[in-house]
Coordinates of C-alpha atoms in Angstrom, one line a residue:
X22 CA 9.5 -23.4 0.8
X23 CA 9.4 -22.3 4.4
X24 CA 10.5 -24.9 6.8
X25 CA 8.5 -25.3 10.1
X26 CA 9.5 -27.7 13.0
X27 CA 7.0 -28.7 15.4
X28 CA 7.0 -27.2 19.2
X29 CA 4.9 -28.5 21.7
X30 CA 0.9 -28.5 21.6
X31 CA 0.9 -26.5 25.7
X32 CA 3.1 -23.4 24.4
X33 CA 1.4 -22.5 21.2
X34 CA -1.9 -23.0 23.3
X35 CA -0.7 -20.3 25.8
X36 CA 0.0 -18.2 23.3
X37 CA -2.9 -18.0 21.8
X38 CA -4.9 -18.0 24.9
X39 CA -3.1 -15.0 25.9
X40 CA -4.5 -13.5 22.7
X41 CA -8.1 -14.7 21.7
X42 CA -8.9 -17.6 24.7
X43 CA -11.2 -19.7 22.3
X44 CA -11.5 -23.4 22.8
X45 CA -12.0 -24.6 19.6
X46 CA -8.6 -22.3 18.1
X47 CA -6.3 -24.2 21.1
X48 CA -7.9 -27.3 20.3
X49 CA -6.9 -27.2 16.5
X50 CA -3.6 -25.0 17.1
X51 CA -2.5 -28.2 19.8
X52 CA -3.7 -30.7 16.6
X53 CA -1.1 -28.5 14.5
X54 CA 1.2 -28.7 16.9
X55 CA 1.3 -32.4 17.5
X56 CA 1.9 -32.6 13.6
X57 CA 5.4 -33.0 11.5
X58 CA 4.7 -29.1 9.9
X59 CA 2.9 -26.2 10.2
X60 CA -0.1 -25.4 7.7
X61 CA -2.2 -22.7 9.0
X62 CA -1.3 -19.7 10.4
X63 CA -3.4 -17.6 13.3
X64 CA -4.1 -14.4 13.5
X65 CA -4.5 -12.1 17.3
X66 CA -5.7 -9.3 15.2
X67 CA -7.4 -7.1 16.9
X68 CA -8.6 -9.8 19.8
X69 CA -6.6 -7.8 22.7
X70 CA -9.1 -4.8 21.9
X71 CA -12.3 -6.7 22.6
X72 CA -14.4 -3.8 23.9
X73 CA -13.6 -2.0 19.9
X74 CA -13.3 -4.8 18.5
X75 CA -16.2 -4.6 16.8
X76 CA -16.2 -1.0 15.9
X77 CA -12.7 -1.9 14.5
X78 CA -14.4 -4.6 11.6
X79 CA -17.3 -1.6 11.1
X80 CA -14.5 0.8 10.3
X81 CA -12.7 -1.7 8.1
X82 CA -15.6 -2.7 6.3
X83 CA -17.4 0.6 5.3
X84 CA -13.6 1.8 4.0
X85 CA -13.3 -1.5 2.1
X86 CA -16.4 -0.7 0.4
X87 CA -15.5 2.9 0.3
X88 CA -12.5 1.3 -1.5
X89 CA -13.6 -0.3 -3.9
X90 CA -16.7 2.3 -4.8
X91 CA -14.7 5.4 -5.7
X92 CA -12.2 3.8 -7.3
X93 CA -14.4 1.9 -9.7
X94 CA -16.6 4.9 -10.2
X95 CA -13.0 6.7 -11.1
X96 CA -11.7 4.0 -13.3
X97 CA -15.2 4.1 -15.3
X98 CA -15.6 7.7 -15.4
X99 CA -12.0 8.1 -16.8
X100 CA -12.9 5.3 -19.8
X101 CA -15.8 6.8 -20.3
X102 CA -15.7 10.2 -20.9
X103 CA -13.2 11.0 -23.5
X104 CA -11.8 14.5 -22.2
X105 CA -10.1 12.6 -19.7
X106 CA -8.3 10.0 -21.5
X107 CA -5.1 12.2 -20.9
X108 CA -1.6 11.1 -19.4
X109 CA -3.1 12.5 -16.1
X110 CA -5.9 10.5 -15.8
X111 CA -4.1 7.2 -17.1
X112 CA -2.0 7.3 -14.4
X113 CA -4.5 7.9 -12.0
X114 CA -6.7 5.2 -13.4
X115 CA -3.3 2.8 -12.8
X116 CA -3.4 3.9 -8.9
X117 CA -7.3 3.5 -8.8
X118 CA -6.3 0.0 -10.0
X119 CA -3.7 -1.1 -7.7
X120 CA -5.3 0.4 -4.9
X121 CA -8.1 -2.6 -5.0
X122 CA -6.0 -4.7 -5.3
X123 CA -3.5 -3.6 -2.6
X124 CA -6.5 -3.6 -0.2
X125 CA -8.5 -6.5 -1.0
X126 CA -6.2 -9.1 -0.5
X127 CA -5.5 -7.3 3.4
X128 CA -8.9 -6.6 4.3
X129 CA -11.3 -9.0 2.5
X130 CA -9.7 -12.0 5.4
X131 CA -9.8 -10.0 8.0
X132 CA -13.6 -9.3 7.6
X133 CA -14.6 -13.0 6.6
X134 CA -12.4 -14.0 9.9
X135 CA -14.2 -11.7 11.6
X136 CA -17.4 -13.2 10.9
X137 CA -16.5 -16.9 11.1
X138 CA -14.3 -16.3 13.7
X139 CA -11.4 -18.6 12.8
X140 CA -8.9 -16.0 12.4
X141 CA -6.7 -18.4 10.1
X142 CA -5.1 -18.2 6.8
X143 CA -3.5 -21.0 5.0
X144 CA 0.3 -21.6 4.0
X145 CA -0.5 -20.3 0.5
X146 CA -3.0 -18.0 1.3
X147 CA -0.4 -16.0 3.5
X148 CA 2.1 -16.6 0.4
X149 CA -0.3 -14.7 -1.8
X150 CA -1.1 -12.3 0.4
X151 CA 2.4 -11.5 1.0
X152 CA 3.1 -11.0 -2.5
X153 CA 0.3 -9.0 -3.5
X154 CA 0.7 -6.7 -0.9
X155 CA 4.1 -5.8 -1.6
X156 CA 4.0 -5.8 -5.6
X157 CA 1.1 -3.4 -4.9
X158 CA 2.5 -1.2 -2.6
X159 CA 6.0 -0.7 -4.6
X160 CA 4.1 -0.2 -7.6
X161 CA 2.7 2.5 -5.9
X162 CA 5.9 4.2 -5.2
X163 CA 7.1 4.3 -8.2
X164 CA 3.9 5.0 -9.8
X165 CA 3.8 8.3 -7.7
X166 CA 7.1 9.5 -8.8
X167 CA 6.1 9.3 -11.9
X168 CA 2.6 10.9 -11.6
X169 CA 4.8 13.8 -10.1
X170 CA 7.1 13.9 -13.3
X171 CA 4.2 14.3 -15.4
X172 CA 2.7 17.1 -13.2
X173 CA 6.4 18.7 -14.0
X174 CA 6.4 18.5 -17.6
X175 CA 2.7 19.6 -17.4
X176 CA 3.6 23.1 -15.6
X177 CA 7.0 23.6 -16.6
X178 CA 6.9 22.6 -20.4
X179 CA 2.8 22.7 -21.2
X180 CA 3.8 23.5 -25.1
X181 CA 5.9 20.6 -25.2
X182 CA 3.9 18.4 -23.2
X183 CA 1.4 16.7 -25.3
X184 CA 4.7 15.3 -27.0
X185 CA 6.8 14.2 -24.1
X186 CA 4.0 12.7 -22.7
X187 CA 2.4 10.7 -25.4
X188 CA 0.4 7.7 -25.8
X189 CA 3.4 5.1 -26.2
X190 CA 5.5 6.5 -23.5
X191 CA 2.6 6.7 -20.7
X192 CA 2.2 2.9 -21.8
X193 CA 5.7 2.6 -21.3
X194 CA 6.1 4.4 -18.1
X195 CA 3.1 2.5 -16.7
X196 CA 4.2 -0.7 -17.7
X197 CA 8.1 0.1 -15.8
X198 CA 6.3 0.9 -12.6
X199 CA 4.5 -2.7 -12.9
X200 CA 7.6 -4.8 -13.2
X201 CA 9.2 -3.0 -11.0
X202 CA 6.5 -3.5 -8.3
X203 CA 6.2 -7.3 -9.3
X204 CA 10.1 -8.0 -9.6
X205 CA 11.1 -6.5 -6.5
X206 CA 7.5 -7.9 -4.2
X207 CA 9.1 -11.0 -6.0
X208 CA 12.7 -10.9 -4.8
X209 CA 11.1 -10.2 -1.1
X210 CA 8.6 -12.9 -0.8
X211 CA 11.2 -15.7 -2.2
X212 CA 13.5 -14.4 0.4
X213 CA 11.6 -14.8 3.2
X214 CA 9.5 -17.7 2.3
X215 CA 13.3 -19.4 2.0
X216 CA 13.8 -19.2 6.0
X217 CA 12.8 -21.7 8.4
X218 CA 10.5 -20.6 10.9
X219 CA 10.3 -22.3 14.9
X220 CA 6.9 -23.6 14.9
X221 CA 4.9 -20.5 16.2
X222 CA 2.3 -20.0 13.7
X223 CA 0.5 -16.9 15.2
X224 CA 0.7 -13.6 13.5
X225 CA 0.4 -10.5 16.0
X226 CA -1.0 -8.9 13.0
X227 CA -4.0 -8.7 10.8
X228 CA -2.8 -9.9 8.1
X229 CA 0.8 -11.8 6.1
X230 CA 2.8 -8.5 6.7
X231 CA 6.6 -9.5 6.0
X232 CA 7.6 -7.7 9.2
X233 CA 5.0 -9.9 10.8
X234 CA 6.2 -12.9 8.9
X235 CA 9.7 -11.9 10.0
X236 CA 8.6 -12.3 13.7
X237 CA 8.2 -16.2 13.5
X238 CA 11.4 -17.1 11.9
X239 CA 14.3 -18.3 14.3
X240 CA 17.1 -18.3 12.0
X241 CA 19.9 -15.5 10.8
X242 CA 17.8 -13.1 8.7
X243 CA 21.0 -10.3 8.0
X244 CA 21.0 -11.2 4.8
X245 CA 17.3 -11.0 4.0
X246 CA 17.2 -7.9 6.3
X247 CA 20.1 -6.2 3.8
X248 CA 18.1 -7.1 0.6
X249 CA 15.2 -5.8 2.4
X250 CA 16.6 -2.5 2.9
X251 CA 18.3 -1.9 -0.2
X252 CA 15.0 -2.5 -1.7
X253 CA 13.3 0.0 0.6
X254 CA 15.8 2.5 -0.2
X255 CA 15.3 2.0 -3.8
X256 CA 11.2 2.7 -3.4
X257 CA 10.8 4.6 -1.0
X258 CA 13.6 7.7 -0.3
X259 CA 14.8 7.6 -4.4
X260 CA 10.8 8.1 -5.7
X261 CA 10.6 10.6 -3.2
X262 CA 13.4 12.4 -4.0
X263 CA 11.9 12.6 -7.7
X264 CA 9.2 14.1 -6.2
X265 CA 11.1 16.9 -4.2
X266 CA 12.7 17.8 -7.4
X267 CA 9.7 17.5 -9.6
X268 CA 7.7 19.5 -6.7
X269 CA 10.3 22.2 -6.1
X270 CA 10.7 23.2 -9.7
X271 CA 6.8 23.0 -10.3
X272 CA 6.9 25.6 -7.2
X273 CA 9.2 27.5 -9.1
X274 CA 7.5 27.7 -12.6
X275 CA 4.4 28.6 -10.5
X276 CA 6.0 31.8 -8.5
X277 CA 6.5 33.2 -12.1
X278 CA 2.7 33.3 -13.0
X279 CA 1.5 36.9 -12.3
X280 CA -1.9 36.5 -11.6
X281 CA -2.3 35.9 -7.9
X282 CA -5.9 33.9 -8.8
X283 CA -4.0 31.6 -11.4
X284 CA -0.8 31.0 -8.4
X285 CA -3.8 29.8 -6.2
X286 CA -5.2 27.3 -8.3
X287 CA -2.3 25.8 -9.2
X288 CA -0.8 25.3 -6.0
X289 CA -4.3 23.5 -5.3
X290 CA -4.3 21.8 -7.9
X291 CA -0.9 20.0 -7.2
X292 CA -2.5 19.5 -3.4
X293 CA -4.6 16.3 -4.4
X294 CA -1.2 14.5 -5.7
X295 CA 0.9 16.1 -3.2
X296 CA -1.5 14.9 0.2
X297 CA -1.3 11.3 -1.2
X298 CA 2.1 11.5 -1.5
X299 CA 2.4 12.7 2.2
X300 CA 0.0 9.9 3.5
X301 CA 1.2 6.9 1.6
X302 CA 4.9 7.7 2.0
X303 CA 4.6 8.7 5.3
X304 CA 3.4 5.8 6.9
X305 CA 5.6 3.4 4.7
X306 CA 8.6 4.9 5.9
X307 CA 7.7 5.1 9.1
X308 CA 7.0 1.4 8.8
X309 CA 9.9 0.1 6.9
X310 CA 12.9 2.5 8.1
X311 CA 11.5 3.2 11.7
X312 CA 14.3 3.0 14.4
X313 CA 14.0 0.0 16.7
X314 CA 13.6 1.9 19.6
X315 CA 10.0 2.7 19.1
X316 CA 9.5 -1.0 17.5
X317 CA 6.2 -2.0 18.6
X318 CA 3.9 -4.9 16.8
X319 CA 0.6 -2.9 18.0
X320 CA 2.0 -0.1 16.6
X321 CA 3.0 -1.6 13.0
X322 CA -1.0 -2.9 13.0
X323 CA -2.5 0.2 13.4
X324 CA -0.3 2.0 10.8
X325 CA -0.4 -0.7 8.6
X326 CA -4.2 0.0 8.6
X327 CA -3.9 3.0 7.8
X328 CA -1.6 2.9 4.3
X329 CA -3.6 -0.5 3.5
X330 CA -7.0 0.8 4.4
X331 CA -7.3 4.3 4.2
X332 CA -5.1 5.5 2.0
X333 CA -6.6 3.9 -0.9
X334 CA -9.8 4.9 0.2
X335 CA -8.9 8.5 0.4
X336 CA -7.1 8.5 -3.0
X337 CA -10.3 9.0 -5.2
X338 CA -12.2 11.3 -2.8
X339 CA -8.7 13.4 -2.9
X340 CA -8.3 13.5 -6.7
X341 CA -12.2 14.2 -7.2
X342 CA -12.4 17.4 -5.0
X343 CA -9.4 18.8 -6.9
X344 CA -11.0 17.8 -10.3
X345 CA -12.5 21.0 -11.4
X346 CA -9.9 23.5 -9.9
X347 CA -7.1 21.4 -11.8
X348 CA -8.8 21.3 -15.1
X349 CA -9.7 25.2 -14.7
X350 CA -5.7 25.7 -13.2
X351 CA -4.4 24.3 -16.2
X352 CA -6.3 26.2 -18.9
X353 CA -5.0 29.2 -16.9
X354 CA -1.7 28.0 -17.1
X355 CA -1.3 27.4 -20.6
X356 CA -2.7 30.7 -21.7

């Protein structure tokens, strides 16, 4: 359990005047204070951006709904309709999955703080959050490598494919990418929730970020910071490196097909998967293996907005534009 000793009531109320100047929040943040532990935590948010402030909980709450629209129409659509209960489309119903719950638990406080205006979250509330967020965002990596892999056994071994990829190893290969996820969100959370923090219970964040979280604590953290990195390595550069490989001999297979028209729509075809690939990853490494010199907590809010909010927004308008072209593509591929 994180361990919180108490500061004094007139520091944690300049804080926080600094960042939201409301009353009633330094009157209950000086009650915390006066108190043997810590319970609540506060967010700033978006507070020091008053004048878009609102424009800011617009934006998150149309892509929230945006969210969780398209990716329910895509999970239904794929149960559905038969012709798309394929290895492709399992997968994809996997991300559609995990990508409400990666941004529910980030947004759905941020816009009921928003309107009540408390901007607080509780001890296990933030706990959750925490968790959620990272078992969901590491399932994602791997869950991307693999999407890639299929892609490559699709293209490069289409005769084959329907046995490679059948019904038990999908389940399988699905199933990996979960407990991955969960293990390794696991492993981080209990880490960090084992350090003692100094008593400052404001977030500079929007929501129970660990790099956030990792801001409050007072104590050694080289330890927590190596587990933190190994695991980074392990889902971020390795499942990308899958990718490069599966990519670059996909590329290859498809410079072989003679038809000009058929090269086209396959390389468009692999364009949905491969601009997901390029958003998600790209923000989560700049994120997790950014150098400190351009270390800035406004900064990690505004790109963590972007992999928890609009990424998974993006995902099913991405995958649905490229629906007909890849079915057509890989007719014209296996002829």
């Amino acid at each position: 359990m994180v361990k919180l000793t108490s500061q004094k009531g007139s520091t944690l109320k300049e804080v926080f005047l600094k960042t939201n100047g409301s009353s009633s929040s330094i009157k209950n943040i000086g009650n915390l204070a006066n108190s043997a532990s810590v319970t609540l935590f506060f967010f700033v948010g978006f507070s020091r951006y008053p004048k878009v402030e609102i424009i800011i909980f617009v934006l998150c709450l149309l892509m929230h709904l945006l969210t969780l629209l398209g990716n329910m129409i895509l999970i239904s659509i794929t149960i559905l309709d038969s012709h798309l209960h394929t290895p492709m489309y399992f997968f994809l119903s996997n991300l559609s999955f995990l990508d409400i719950w990666y941004t529910s638990p980030a947004l759905t406080p941020v816009l009921a703080n928003f309107v009540s205006g408390r901007n607080t979250i509780s001890f296990s509330g933030c706990a959750a959050q925490m968790y959620i967020s990272l078992a969901m965002g590491s399932t994602e990596c791997v869950l991307l490598s693999m999407m890639a892999y299929d892609r490559y056994v699709a293209i490069c071994n289409p005769l084959r494919y329907p046995i490679i990829m059948n019904k038990r190893v999908c389940v399988q290969i699905a199933a990996g990418c979960w407990m991955t996820g969960c293990l390794t969100a696991l492993m981080e959370t209990v880490s960090v929730l084992q350090l003692s923090l100094c008593g400052n219970s404001i977030f500079n964040h929007f929501a129970c970020e660990i790099l956030a979280v990792l801001e409050l604590v007072c104590v050694h953290i080289s330890m927590v910071q190596l587990i933190l990195l190994v695991i980074t390595i392990l889902l971020l550069p390795m499942p990308m490196l899958l990718i490069g490989v599966s990519y670059a001999l996909i590329l290859s297979n498809i410079l072989r097909i003679s038809s000009v028209d058929g090269r086209s729509k396959a390389f468009s075809t692999r364009a949905a998967h491969l601009t997901v690939v390029v958003l998600f990853y790209g923000t989560a490494l700049f994120m997790h293996l950014k150098p400190s010199a351009v270390d800035s907590q406004e900064t990690d809010k505004f790109m963590t907005s972007a992999y928890v909010a609009l990424t998974p927004m993006l995902n099913p308008i991405i995958y649905s534009l490229q629906n007909k072209t890849r079915e057509s593509s890989c007719e014209k591929i296996v002829d």
